[in-house]
Coordinates of C-alpha atoms in Angstrom, one line a residue:
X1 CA 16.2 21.7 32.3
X2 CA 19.6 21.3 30.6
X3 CA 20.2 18.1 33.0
X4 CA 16.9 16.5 31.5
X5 CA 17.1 17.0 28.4
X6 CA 20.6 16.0 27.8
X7 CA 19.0 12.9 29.7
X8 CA 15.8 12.6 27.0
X9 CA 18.0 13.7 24.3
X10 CA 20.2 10.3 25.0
X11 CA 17.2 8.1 25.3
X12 CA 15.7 9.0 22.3
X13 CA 19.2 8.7 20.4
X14 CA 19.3 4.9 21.3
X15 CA 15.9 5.0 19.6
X16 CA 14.7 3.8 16.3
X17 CA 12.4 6.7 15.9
X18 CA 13.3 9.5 13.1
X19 CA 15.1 12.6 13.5
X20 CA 11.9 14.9 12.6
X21 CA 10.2 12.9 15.7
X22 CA 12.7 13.3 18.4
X23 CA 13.2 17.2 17.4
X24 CA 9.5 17.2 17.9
X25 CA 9.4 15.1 21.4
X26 CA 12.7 17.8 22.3
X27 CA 10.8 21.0 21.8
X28 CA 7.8 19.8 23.4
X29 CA 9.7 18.7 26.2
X30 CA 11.6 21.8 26.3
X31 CA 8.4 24.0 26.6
X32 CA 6.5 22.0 28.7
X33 CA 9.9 22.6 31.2
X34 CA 9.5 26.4 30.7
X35 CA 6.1 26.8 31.7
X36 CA 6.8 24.2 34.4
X37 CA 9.7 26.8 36.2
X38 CA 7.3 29.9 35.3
X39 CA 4.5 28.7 37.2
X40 CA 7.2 27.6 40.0
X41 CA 8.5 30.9 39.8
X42 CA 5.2 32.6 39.8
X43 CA 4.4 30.7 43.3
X44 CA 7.6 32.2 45.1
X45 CA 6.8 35.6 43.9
X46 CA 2.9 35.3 45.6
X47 CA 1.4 35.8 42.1
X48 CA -1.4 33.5 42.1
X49 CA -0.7 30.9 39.6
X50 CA -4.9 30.2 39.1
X51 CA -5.0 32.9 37.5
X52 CA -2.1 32.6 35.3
X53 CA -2.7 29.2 34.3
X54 CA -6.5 30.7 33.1
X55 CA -4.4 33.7 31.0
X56 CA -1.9 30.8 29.7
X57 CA -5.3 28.3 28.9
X58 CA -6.6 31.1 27.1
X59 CA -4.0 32.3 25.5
X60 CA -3.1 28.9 24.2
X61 CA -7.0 27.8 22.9
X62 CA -6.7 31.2 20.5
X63 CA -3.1 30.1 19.7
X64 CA -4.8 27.0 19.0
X65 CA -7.8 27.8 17.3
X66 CA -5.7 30.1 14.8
X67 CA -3.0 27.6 14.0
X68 CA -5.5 24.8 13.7
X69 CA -4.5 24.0 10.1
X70 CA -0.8 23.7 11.1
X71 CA -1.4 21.8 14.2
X72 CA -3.2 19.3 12.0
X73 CA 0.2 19.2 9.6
X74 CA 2.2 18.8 12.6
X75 CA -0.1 15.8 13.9
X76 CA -0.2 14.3 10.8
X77 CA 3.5 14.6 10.1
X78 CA 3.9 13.0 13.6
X79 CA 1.7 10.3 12.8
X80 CA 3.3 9.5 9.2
X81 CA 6.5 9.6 10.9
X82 CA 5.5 7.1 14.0
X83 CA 3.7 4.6 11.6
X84 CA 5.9 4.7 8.6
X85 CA 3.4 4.2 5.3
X86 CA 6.5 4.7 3.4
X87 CA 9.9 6.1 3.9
X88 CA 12.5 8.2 2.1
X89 CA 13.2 7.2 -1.3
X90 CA 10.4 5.3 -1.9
X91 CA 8.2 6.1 -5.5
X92 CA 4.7 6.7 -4.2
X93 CA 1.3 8.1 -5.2
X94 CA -0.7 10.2 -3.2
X95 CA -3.7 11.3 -4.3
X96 CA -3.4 12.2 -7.9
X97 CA 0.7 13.0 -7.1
X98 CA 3.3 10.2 -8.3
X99 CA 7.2 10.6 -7.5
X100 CA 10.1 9.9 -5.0
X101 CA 9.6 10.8 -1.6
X102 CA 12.8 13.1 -0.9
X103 CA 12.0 14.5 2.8
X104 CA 8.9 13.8 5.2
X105 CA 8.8 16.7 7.6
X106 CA 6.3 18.0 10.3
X107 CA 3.8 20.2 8.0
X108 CA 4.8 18.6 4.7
X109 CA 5.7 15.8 2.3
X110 CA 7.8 15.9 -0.9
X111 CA 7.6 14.2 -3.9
X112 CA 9.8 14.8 -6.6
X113 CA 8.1 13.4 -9.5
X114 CA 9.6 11.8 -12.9
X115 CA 9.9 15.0 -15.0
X116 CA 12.0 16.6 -12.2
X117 CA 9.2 18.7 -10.3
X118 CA 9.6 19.0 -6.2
X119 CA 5.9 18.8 -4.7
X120 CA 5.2 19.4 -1.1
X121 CA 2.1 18.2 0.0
X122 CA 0.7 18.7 3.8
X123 CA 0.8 15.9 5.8
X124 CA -3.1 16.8 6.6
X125 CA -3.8 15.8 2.9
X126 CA -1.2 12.5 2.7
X127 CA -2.9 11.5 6.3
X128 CA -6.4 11.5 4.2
X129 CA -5.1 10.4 1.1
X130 CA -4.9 6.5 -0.4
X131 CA -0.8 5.7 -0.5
X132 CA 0.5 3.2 -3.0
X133 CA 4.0 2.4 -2.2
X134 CA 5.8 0.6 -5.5
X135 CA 9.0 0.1 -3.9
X136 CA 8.4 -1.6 -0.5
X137 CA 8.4 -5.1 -2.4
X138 CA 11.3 -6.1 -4.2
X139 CA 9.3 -7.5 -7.4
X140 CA 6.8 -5.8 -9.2
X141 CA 4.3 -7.4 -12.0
X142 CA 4.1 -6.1 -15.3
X143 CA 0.9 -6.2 -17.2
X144 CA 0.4 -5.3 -21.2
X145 CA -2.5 -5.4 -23.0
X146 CA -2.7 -6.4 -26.6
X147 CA -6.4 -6.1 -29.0
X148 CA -6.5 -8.9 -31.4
X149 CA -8.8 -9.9 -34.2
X150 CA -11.3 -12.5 -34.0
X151 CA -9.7 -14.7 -36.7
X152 CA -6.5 -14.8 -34.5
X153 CA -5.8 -18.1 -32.9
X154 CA -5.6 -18.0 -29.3
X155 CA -3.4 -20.4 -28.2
X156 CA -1.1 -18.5 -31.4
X157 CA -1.4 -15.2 -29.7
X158 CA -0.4 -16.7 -26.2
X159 CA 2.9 -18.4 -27.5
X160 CA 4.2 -15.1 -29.5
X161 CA 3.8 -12.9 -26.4
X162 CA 5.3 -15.5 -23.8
X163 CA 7.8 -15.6 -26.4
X164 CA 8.1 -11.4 -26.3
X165 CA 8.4 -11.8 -22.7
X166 CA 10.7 -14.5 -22.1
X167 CA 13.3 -12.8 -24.6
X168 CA 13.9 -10.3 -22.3
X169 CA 16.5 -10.9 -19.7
X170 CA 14.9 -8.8 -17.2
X171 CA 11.6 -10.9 -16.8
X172 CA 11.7 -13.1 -13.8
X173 CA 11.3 -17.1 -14.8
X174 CA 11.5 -19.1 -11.4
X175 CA 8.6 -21.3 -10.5
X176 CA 5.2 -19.3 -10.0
X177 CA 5.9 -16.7 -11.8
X178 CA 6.4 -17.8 -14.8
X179 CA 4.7 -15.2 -18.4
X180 CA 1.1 -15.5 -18.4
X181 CA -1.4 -14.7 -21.0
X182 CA -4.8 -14.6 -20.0
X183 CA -8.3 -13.7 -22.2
X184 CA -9.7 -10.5 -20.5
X185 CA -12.5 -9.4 -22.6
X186 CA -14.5 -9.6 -25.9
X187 CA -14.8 -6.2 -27.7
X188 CA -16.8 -4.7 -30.2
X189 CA -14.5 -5.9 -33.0
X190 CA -11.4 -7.7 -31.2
X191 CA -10.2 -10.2 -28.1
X192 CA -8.2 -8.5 -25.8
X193 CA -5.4 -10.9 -24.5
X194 CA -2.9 -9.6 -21.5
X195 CA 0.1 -10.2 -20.9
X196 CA 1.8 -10.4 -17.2
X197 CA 5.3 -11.0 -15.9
X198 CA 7.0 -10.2 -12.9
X199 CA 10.8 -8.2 -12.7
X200 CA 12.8 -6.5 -10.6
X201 CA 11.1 -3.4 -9.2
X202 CA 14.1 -1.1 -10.6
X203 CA 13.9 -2.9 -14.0
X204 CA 10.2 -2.6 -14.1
X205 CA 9.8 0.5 -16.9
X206 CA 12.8 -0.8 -18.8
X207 CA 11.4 -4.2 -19.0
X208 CA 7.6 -2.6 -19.9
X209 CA 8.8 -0.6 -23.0
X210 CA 11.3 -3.0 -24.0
X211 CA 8.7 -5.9 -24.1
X212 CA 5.7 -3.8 -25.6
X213 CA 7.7 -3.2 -28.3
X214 CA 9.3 -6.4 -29.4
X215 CA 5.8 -8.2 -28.7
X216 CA 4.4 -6.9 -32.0
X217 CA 7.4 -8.5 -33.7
X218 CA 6.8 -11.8 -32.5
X219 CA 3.5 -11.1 -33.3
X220 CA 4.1 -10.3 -36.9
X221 CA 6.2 -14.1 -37.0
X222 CA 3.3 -16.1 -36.4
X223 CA 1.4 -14.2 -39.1
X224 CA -1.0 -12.3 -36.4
X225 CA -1.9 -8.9 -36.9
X226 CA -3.5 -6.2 -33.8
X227 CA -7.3 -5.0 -34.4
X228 CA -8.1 -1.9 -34.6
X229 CA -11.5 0.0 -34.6
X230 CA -13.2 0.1 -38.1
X231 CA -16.7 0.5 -39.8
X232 CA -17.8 -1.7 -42.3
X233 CA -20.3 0.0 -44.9
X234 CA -22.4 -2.8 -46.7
X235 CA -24.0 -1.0 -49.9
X236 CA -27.6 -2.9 -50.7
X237 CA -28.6 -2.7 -54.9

């Protein structure tokens, strides 16, 4: 046993797998080994080994059955591992949970989200779960929204926030992905214009406060003002 698994343990150093995996692929091996030289020894002594693989059968199904919701962790951590949604590091969101993945382990995930929690979610539930990954790519696309009046001038409102955007040293301006300013929807009582550039993915926050704020600015230069909701009372003699 200590021969092979010195031999397994090698092999799966010169791996690409991740730690948490090979421990996993070791203890298995290691037990499977175990039962292999009890049942070995079981046959020298003349103790029928039917019979004890039936007691070890059963004895494992009710192991089973009562550490079915860990089994399924450990599966599911085995299979987050193998495919690699996302790795260590990354800023995720699972489920309704948003942070920095710190450590993926057999039974459970953590997050450690902006405001400094540490969430450890069981790899069942991440398994099950929609994953957004904002970190594998190395850009990231920013988009504002700004509500405008009706009397505001569209082609006005495009060139004061291109202008917001393209103040900012942080926006990416290469080819194709250039400031944008598209119309996206007639409201009750304004036009709602957004706004989309692309940045760095580690600038992306700084870039998104710095340029909502400075957009009302240039706003304010070419003599435009935001809408807001009001109710206009008309009073008939």
């Amino acid at each position: 046993i200590k021969l092979l698994m010195k031999a397994i343990k090698k092999a799966l150093e010169r791996s690409k797998l991740e730690r948490a995996i090979r421990s996993f692929i070791l203890s298995c091996v290691r037990v499977l080994l175990w039962v292999l030289v009890a049942l070995i020894l079981a046959d020298k002594l003349s103790i029928p080994s039917a019979s004890l693989v039936a007691a070890v059968s059963v004895a494992g199904l009710a192991l089973s059955l009562s550490l079915q919701d860990t089994l399924k962790n450990v599966f599911s951590g085995f299979t987050l591992l193998a495919t690699r949604p996302f790795s260590s590091g990354d800023y995720v969101d699972i489920g309704a949970t948003g942070g920095t993945v710190t450590a993926i382990g057999l039974f459970y995930t953590t997050l450690t989200t902006p405001d400094g929690k540490e969430v450890s979610i069981p790899n069942s539930e991440v398994c099950a779960s929609r994953v957004t990954d904002y970190t594998r790519e190395p850009e990231r696309r920013v988009e504002l929204g700004f509500d405008m009046g009706y009397d505001c001038e569209p082609e006005a409102v495009r060139r004061a926030l291109i202008a917001a955007a393209e103040a900012d040293s942080r926006v990416i301006r290469i080819e194709g992905a250039e400031p944008t300013v598209v119309l996206s929807a007639y409201k009750a009582s304004s036009v709602c214009y957004l706004l989309r550039f692309w940045t760095l993915n580690g600038d992306y926050w700084g870039a998104y406060y710095a340029v909502n704020e400075s957009a009302r600015e240039y706003l304010a230069r070419e003599g435009l003002s935001m809408a807001y909701d009001r109710l206009e009372v008309k009073v008939l003699k």
